[in-house]
PDB file of C-alpha atoms in Angstrom:
ATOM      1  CA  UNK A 154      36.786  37.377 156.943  1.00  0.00           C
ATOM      2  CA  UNK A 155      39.936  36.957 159.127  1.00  0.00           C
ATOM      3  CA  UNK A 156      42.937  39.363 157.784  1.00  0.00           C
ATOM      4  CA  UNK A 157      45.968  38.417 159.633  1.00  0.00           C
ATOM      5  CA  UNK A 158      49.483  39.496 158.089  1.00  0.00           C
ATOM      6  CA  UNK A 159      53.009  38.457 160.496  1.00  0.00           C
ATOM      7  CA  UNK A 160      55.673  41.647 159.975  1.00  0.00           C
ATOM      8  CA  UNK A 161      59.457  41.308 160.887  1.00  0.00           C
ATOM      9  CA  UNK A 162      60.361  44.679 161.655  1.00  0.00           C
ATOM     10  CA  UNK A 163      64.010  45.567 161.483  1.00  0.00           C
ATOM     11  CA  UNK A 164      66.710  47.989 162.685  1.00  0.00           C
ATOM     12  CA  UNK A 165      69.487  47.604 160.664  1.00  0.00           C
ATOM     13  CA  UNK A 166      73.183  47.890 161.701  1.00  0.00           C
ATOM     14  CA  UNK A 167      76.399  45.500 162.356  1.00  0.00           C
ATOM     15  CA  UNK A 168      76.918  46.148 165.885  1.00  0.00           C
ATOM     16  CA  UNK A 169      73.795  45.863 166.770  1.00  0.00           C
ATOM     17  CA  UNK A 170      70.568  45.189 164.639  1.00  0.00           C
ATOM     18  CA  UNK A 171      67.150  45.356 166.768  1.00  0.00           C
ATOM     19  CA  UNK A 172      64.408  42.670 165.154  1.00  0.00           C
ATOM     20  CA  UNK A 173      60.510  43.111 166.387  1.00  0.00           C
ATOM     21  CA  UNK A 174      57.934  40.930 165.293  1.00  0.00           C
ATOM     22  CA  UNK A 175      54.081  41.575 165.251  1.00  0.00           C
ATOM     23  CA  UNK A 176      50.748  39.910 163.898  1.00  0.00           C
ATOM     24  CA  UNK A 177      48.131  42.230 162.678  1.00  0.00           C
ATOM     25  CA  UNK A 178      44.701  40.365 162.773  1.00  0.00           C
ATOM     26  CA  UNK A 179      41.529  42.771 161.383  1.00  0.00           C
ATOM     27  CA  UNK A 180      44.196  46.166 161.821  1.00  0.00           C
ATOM     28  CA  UNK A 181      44.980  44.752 165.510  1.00  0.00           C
ATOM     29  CA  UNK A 182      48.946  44.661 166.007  1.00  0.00           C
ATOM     30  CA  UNK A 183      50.151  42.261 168.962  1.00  0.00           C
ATOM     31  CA  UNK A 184      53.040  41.193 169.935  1.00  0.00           C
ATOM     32  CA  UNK A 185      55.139  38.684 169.308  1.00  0.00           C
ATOM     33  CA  UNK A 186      59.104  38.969 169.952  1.00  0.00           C
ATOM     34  CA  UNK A 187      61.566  41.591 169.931  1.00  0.00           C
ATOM     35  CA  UNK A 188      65.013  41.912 170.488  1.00  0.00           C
ATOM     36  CA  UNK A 189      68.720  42.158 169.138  1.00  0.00           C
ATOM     37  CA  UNK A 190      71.431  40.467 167.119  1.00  0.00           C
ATOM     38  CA  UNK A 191      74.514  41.775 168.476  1.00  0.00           C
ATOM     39  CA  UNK A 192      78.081  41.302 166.745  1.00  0.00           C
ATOM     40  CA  UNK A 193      80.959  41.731 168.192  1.00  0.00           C
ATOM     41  CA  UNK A 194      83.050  44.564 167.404  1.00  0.00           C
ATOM     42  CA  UNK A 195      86.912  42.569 167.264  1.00  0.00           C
ATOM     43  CA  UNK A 196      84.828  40.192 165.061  1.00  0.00           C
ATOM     44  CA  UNK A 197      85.971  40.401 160.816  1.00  0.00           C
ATOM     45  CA  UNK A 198      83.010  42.091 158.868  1.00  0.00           C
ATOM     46  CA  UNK A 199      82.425  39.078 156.570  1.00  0.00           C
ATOM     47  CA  UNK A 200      81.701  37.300 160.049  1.00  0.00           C
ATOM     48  CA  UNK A 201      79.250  39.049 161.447  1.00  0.00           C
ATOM     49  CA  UNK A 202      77.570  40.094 158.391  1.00  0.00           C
ATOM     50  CA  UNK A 203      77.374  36.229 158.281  1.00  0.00           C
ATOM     51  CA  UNK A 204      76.011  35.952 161.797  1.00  0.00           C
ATOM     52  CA  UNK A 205      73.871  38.526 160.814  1.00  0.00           C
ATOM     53  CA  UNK A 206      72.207  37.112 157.976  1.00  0.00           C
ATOM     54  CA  UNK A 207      71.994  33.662 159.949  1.00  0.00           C
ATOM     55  CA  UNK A 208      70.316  35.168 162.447  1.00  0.00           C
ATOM     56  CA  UNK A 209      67.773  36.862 160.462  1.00  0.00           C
ATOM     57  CA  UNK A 210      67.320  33.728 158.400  1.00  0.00           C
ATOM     58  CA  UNK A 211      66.423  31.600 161.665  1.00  0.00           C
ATOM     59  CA  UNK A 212      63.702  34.303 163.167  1.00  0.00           C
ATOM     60  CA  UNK A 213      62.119  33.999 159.019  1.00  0.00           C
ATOM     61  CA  UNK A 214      61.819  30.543 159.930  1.00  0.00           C
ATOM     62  CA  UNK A 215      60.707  30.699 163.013  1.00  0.00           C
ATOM     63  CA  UNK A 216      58.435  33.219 163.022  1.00  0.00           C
ATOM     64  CA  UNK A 217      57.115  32.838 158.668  1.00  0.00           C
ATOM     65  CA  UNK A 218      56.296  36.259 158.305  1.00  0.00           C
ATOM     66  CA  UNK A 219      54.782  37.736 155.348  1.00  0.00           C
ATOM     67  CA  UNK A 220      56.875  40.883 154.893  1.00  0.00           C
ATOM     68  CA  UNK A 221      59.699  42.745 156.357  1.00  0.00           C
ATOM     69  CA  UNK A 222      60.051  46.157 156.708  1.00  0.00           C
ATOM     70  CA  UNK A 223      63.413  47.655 157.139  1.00  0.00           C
ATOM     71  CA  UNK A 224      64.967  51.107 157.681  1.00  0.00           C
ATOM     72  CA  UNK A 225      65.670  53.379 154.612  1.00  0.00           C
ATOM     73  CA  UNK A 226      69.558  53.898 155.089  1.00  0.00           C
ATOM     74  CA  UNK A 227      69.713  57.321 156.335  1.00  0.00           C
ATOM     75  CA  UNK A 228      72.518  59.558 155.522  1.00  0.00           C
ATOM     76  CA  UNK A 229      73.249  61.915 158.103  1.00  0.00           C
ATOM     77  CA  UNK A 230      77.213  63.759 158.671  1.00  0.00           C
ATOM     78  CA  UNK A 231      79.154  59.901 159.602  1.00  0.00           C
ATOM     79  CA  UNK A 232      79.520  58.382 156.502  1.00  0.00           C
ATOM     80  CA  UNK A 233      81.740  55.391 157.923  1.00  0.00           C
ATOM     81  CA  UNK A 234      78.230  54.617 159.997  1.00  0.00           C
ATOM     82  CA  UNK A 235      76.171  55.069 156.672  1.00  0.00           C
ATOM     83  CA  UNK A 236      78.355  52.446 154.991  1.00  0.00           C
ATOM     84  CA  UNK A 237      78.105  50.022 157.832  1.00  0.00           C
ATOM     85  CA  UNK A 238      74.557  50.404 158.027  1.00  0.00           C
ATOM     86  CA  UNK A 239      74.893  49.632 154.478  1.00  0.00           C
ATOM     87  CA  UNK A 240      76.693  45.956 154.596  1.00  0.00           C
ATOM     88  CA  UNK A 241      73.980  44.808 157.620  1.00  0.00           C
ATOM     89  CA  UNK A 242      71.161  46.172 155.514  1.00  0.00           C
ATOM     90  CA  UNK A 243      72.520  43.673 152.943  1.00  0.00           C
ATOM     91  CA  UNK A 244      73.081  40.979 155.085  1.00  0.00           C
ATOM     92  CA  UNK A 245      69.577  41.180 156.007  1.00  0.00           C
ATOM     93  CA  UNK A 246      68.362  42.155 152.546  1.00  0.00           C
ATOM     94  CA  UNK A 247      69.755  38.695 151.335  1.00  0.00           C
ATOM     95  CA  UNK A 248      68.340  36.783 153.923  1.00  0.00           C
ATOM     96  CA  UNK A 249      64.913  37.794 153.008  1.00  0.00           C
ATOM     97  CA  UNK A 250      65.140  37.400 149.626  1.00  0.00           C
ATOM     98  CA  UNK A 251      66.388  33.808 149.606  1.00  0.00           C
ATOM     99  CA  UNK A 252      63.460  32.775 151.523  1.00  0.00           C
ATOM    100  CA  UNK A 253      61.490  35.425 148.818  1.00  0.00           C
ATOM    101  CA  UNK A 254      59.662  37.311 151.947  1.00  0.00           C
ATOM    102  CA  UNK A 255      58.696  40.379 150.513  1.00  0.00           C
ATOM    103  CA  UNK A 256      60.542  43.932 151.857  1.00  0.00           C
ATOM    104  CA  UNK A 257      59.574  47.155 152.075  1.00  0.00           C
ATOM    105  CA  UNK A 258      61.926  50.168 153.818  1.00  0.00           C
ATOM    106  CA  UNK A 259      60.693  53.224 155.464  1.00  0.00           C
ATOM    107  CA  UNK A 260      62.102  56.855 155.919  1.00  0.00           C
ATOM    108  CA  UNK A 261      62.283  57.689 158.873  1.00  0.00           C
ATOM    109  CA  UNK A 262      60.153  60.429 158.414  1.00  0.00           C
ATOM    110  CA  UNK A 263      57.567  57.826 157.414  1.00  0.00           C
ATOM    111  CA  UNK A 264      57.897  55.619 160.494  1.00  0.00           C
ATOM    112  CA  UNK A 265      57.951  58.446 163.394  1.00  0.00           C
ATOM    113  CA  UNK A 266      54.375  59.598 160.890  1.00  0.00           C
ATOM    114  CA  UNK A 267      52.789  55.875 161.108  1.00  0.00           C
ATOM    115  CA  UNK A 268      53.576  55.513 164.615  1.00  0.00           C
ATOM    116  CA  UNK A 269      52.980  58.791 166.310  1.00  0.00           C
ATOM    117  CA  UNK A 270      50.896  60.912 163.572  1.00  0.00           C
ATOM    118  CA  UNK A 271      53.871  63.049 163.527  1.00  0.00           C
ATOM    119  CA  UNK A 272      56.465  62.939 161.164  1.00  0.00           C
ATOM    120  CA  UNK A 273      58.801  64.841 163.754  1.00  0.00           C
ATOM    121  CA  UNK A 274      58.161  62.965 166.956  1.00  0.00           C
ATOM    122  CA  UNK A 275      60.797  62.506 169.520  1.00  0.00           C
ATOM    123  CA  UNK A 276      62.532  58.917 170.014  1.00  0.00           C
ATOM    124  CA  UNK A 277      60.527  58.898 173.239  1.00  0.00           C
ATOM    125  CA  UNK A 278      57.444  59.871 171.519  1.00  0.00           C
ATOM    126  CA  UNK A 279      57.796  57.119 169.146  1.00  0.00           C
ATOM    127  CA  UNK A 280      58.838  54.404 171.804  1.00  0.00           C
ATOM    128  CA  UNK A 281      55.915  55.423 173.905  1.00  0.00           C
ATOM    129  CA  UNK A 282      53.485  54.950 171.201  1.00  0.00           C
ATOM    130  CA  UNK A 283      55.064  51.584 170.133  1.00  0.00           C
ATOM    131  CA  UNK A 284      54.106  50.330 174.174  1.00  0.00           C
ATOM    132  CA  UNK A 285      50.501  51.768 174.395  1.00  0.00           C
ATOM    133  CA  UNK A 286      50.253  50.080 169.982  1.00  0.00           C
ATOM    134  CA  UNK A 287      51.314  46.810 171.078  1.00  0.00           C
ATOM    135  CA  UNK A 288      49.762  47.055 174.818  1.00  0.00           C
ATOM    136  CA  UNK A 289      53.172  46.616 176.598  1.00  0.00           C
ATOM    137  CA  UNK A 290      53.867  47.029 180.018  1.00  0.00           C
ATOM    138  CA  UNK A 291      57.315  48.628 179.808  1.00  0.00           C
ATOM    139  CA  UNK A 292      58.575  50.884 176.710  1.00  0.00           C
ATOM    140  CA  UNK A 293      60.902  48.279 174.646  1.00  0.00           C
ATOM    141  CA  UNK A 294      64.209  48.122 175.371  1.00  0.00           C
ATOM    142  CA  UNK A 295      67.052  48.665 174.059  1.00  0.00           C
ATOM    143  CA  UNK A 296      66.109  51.539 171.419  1.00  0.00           C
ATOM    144  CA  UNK A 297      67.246  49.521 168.200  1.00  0.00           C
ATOM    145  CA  UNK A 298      64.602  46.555 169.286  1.00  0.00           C
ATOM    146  CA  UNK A 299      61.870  49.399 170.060  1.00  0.00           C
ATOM    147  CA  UNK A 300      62.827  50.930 166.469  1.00  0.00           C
ATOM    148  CA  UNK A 301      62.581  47.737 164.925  1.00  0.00           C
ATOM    149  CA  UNK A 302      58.909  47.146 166.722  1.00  0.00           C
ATOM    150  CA  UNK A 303      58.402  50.796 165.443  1.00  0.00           C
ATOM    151  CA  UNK A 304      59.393  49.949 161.637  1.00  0.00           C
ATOM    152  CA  UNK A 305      57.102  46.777 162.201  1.00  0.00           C
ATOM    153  CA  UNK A 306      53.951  48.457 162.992  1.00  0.00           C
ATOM    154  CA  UNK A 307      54.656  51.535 159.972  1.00  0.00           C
ATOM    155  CA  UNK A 308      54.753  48.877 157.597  1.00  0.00           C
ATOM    156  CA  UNK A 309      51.483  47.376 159.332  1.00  0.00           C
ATOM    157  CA  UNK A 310      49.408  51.104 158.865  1.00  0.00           C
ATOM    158  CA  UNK A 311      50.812  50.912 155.415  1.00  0.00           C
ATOM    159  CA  UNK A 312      49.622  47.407 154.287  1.00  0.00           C
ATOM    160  CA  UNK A 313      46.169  48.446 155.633  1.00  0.00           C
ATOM    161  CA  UNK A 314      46.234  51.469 153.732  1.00  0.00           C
ATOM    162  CA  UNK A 315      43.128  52.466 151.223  1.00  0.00           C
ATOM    163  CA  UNK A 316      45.758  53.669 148.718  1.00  0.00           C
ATOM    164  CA  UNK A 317      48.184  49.738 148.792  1.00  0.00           C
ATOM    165  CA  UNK A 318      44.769  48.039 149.286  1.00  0.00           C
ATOM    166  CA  UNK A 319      43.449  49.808 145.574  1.00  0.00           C
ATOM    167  CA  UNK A 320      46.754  48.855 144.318  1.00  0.00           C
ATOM    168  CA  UNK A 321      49.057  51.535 144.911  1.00  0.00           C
ATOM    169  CA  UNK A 322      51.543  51.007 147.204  1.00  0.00           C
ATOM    170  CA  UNK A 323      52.614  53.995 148.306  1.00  0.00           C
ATOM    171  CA  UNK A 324      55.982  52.645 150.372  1.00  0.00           C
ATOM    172  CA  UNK A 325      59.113  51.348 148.874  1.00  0.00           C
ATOM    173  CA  UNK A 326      60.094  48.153 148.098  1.00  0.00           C
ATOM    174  CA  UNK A 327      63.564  46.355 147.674  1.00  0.00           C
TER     175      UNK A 327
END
């Protein structure tokens, strides 16, 4: 029996928000596309949350993935980035749910674990792993597509996992 799942990965943000996209077949991640929306900064919020979600709603139907597995806003010293973060993660949030694409977020503790076996891995660890995963030739670039890519293929480990295939998911969802 064939098991093949498609996972939009994403990095959320305003300024920039990196997308990846993978297809697991049998626990085998490839490849598919990977990138960024990019906003521009003089541009009104409500616009490029807009271009945001428009964005995210043409690579859902484009791409029909199954789930998509997005960054657990992470609070760290800059609020005024946190709440940012905050109105792209809905923009994003919104997009997925109006097409009702199930979406699950990730610590970042949890992706750095899925990807590297080590919940404390470097950003070059993790982008490293994400080339030799997904059998690239290059490390993907810029960083918020290779997170994204990185988000995509946590959420595939997880999906595969004995404990979500006997029923308990064991990651978050929105």
């Amino acid at each position: 029996m064939v098991i093949k799942l498609v996972i939009l990965g994403i990095d959320p943000g305003v300024a920039t928000v990196g997308f990846g996209i993978i297809s697991v077949t049998n626990g085998i991640a490839k490849l598919s596309r990977y990138g960024v929306i990019s906003t521009s900064a003089g541009t009104r919020l409500a616009l490029r949350l807009k271009q945001i979600n428009n964005d995210v709603t043409e690579l859902i139907e484009i791409f029909k993935p199954e789930a998509i597995a997005i960054e657990e806003l992470f609070f760290n010293t800059n609020q005024k980035t946190a709440l940012s973060v905050a109105h792209g993660r809905a923009a994003i949030i919104l997009a997925g749910e109006e097409r009702g694409i199930p979406m699950y977020e990730y610590t970042p503790l949890q992706i750095k674990k899925a990807v590297t076996g080590h919940g404390h891995a470097t950003k070059t660890q993790v982008m490293e792993m994400v080339k030799r995963l997904l059998a690239m030739q290059q490390v993907p670039k810029p960083d918020d597509a290779a997170d994204a890519l990185a988000i995509a293929i946590c959420h595939s480990r997880f999906s595969n996992s004995l404990m979500n295939i006997e029923g308990r998911n064991i990651c978050s969802t929105i």
